PDB file of C-alpha atoms in Angstrom:
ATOM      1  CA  UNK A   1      20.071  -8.399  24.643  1.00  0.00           C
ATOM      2  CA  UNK A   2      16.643  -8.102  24.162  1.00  0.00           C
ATOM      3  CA  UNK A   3      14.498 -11.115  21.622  1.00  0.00           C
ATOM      4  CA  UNK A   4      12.770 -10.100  18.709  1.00  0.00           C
ATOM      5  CA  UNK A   5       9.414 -11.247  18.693  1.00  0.00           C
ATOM      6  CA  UNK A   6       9.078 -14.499  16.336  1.00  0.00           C
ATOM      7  CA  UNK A   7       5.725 -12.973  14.601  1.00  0.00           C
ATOM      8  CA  UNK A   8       7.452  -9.561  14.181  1.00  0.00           C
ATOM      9  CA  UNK A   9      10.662 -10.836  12.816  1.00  0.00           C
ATOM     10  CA  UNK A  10       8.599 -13.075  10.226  1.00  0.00           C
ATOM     11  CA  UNK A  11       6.392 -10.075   8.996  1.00  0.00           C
ATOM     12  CA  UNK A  12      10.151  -8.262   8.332  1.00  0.00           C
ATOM     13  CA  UNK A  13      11.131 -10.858   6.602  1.00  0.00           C
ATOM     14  CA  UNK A  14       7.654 -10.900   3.980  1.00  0.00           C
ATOM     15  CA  UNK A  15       8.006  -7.160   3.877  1.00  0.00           C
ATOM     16  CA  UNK A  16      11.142  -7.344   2.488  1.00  0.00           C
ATOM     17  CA  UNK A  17      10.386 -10.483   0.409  1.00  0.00           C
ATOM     18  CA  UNK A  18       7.901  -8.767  -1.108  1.00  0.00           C
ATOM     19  CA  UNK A  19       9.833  -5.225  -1.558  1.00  0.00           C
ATOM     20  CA  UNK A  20      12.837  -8.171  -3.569  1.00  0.00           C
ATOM     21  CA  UNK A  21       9.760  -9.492  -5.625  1.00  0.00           C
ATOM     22  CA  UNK A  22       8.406  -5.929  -6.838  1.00  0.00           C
ATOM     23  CA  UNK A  23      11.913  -4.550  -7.603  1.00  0.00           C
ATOM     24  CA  UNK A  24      13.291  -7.907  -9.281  1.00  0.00           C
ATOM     25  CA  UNK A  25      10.087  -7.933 -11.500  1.00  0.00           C
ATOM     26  CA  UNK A  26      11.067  -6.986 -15.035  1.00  0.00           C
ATOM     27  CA  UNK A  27       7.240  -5.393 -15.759  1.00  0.00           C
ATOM     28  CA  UNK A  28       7.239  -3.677 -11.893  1.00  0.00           C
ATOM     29  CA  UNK A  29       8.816  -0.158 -11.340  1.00  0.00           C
ATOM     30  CA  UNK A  30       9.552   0.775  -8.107  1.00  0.00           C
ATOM     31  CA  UNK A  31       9.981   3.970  -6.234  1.00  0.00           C
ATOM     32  CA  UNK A  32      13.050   4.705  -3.912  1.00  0.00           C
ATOM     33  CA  UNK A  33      12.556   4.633  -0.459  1.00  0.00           C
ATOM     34  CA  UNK A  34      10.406   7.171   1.263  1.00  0.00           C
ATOM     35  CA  UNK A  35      11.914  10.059   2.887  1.00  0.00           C
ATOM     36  CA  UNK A  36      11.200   9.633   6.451  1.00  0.00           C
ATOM     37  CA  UNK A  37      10.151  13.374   6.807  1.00  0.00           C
ATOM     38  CA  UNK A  38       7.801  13.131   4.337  1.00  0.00           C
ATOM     39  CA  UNK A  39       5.955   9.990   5.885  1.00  0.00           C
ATOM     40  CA  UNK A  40       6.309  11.513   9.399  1.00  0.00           C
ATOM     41  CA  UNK A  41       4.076  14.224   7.965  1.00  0.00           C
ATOM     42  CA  UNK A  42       1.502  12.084   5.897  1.00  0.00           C
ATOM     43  CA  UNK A  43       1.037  10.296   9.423  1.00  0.00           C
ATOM     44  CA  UNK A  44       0.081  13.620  11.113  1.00  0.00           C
ATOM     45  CA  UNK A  45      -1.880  14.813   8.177  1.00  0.00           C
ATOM     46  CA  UNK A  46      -3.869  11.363   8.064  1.00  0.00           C
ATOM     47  CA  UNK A  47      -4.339  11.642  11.989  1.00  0.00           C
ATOM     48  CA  UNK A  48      -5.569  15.716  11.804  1.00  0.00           C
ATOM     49  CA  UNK A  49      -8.415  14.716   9.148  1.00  0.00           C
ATOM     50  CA  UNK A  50      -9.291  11.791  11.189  1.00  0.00           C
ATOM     51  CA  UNK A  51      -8.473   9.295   7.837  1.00  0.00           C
ATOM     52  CA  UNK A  52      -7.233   5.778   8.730  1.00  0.00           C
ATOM     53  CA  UNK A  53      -3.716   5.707   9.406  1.00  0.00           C
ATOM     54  CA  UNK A  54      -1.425   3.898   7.542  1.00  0.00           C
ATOM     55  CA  UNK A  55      -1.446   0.415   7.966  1.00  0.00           C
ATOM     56  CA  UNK A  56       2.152  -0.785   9.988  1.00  0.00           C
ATOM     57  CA  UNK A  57       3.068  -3.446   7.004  1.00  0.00           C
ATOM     58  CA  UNK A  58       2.277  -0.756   4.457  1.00  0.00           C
ATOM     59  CA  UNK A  59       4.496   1.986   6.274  1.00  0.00           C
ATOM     60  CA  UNK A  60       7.294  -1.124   6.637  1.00  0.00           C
ATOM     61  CA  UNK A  61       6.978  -1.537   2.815  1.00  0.00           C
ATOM     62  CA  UNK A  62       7.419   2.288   1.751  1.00  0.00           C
ATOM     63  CA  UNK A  63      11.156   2.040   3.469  1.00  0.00           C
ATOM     64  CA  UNK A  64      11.910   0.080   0.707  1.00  0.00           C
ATOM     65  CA  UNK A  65       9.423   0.820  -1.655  1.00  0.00           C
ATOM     66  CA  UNK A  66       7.814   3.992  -2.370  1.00  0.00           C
ATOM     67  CA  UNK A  67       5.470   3.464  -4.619  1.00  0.00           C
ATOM     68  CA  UNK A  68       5.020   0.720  -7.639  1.00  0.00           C
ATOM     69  CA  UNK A  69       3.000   0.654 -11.036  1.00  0.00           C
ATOM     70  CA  UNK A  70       3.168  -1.818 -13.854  1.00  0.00           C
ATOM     71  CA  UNK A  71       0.755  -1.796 -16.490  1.00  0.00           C
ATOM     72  CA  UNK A  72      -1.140  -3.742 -14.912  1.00  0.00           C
ATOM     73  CA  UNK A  73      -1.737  -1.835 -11.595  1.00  0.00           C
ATOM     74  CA  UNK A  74      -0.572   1.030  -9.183  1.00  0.00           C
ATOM     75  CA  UNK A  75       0.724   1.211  -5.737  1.00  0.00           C
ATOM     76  CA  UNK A  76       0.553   4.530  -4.373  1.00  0.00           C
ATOM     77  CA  UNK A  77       3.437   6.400  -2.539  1.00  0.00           C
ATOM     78  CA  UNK A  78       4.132   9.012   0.169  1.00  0.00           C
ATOM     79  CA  UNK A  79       5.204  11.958  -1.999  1.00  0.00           C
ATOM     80  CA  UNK A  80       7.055   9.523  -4.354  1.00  0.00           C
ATOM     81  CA  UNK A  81       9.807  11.613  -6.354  1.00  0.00           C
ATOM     82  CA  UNK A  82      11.424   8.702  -8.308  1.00  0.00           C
ATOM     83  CA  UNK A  83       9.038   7.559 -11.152  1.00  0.00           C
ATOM     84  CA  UNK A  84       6.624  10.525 -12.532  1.00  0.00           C
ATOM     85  CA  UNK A  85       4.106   7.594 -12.835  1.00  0.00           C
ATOM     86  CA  UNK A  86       4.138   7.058  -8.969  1.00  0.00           C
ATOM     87  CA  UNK A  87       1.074   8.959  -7.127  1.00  0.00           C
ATOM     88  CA  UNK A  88       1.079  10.290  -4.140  1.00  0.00           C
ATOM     89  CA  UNK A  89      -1.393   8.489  -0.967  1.00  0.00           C
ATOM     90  CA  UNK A  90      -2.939  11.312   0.331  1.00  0.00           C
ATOM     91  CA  UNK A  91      -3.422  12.726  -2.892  1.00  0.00           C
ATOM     92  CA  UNK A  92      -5.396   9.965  -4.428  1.00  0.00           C
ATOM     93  CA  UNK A  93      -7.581   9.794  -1.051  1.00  0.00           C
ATOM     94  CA  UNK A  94      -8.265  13.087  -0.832  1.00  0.00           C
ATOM     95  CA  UNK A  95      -9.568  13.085  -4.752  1.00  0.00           C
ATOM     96  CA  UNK A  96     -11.930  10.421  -3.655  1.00  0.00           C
ATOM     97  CA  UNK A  97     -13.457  11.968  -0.279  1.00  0.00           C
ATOM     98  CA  UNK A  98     -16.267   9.785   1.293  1.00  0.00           C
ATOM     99  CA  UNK A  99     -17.208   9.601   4.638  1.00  0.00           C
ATOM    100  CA  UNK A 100     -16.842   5.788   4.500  1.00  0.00           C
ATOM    101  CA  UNK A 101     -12.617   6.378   4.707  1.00  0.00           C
ATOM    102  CA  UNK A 102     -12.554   6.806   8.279  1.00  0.00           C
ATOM    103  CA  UNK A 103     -11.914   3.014   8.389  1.00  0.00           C
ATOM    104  CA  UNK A 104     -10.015   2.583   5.249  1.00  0.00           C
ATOM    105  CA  UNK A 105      -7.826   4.284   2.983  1.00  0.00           C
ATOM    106  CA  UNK A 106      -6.494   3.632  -0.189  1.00  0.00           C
ATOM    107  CA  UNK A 107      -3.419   2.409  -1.239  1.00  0.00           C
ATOM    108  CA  UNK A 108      -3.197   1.496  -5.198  1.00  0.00           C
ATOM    109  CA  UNK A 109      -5.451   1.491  -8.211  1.00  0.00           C
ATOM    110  CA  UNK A 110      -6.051   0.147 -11.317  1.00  0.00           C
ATOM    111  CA  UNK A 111      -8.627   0.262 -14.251  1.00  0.00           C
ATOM    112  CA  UNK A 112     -11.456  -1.097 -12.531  1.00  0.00           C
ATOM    113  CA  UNK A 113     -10.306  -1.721  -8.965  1.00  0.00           C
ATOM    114  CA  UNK A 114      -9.148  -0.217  -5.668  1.00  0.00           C
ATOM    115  CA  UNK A 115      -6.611  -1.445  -3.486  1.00  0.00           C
ATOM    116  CA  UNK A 116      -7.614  -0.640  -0.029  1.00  0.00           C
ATOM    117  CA  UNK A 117      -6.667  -0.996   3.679  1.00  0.00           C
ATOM    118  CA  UNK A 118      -9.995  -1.805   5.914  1.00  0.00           C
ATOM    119  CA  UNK A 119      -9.104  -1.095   9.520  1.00  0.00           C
ATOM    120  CA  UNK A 120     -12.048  -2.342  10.914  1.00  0.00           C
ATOM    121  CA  UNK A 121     -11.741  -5.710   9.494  1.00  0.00           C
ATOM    122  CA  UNK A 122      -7.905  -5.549   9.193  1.00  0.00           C
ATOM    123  CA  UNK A 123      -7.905  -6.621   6.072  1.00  0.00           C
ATOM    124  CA  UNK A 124      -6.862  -5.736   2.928  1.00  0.00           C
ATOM    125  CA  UNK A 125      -9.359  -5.712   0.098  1.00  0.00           C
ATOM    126  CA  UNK A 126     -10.007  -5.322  -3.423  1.00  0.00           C
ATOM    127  CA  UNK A 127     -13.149  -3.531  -4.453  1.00  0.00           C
ATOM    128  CA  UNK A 128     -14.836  -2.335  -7.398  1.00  0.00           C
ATOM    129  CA  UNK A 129     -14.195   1.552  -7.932  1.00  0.00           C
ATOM    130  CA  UNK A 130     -17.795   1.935  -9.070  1.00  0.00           C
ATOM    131  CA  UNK A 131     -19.957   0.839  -5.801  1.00  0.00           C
ATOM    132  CA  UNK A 132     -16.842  -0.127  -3.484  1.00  0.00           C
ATOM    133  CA  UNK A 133     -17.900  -3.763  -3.536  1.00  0.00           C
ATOM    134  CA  UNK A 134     -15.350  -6.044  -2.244  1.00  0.00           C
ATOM    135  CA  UNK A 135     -13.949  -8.459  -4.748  1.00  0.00           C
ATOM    136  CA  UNK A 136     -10.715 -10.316  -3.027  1.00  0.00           C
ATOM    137  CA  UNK A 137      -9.467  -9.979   0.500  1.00  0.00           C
ATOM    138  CA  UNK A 138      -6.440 -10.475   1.809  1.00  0.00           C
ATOM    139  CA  UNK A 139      -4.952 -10.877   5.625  1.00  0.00           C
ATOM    140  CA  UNK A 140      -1.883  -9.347   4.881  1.00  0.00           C
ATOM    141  CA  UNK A 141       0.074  -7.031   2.386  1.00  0.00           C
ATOM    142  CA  UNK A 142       2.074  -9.734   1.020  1.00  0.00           C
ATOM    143  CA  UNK A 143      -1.124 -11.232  -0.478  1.00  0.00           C
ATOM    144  CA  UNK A 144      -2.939  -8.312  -1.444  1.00  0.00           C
ATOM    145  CA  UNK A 145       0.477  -7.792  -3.463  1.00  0.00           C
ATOM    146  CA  UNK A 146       1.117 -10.815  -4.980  1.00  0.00           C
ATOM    147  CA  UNK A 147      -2.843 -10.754  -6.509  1.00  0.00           C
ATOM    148  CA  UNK A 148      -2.195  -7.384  -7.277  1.00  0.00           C
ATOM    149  CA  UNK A 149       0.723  -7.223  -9.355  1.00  0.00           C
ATOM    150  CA  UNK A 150       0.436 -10.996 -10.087  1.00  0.00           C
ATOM    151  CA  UNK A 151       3.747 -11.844  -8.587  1.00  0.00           C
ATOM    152  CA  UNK A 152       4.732 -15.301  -8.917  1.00  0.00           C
TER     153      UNK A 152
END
C-alpha cells in the first residue's frame, strides 16, 4: 500500500478543520458541497479564458463547503445552489474583468475588501476593492479564513 505524503495528509486535515469551523459557527452559513460536474466545468471555463485556476486548497474546501457568508464577509462558490446568499466564482470575476486576474482570482468579498488567490506569489491576500492594495496575506487558506470570518 502506497504512503500518503506527510505534508499532503496535514493540508487534508486543515481543510477539513477549517470546513468543521465554518459549519459549527453559529454566525457562518455554509453551502453544501459542490457538485463535481459543476467544478469540472468552472476548471475548463477558468483554463479557456486564461483566468488563474483555482487554487488546490480552495477546490479541497468546496467538497465540503460550497460557498460561506456571514455578515461579516462572503466566500464565493462554484454555482452554489444551497443558500440564495451564496455567489457564484466565476460570476463575481467575470463582473470585475481586469487584465491583472491572469495571476489571481477572487474568491470572497466583503464591504471594503477582496479575498483573493495570487498565483504568482502563492499567497492569499486581502486587498482593498478600491485600488487592489494588499492589506493582509496569508500562506494558506486556513489563515486567510480564520482572518476572514474571524474564526476563533
Amino acid at each position: 500500500m502506497k504512503k500518503q505524503n506527510p505534508r499532503l495528509k496535514r493540508r487534508k486535515t486543515l481543510i477539513k478543520d477549517i470546513a468543521r469551523q465554518l459549519m459549527q459557527d453559529e454566525d457562518v452559513w455554509c453551502g453544501e458541497a459542490v457538485n463535481p460536474r459543476y467544478l469540472d466545468d468552472c476548471k475548463k471555463y477558468l483554463a479557456a479564458e486564461e483566468r488563474c485556476a483555482l487554487p488546490p486548497d480552495y477546490v479541497a474546501l468546496l467538497r465540503y463547503v460550497n460557498g460561506a457568508f456571514s455578515d461579516r464577509a462572503l466566500l464565493f462558490g462554484v454555482m452554489p445552489e444551497s443558500w440564495p446568499g451564496l455567489e457564484d466564482v466565476v460570476t463575481q470575476n467575470e463582473r470585475y474583468n481586469s487584465d491583472v486576474f491572469g495571476e489571481m482570482i477572487l474568491l470572497g468579498t466583503n464591504d471594503f475588501d477582496w479575498l483573493v488567490y495570487d498565483a504568482a506569489q502563492e499567497e492569499y491576500q486581502v486587498r482593498e476593492r478600491q485600488g487592489m492594495t494588499v492589506i493582509e496575506n496569508f500562506a494558506d487558506l486556513e489563515q486567510a479564513l480564520h482572518y476572514w470570518f474571524h474564526l476563533n
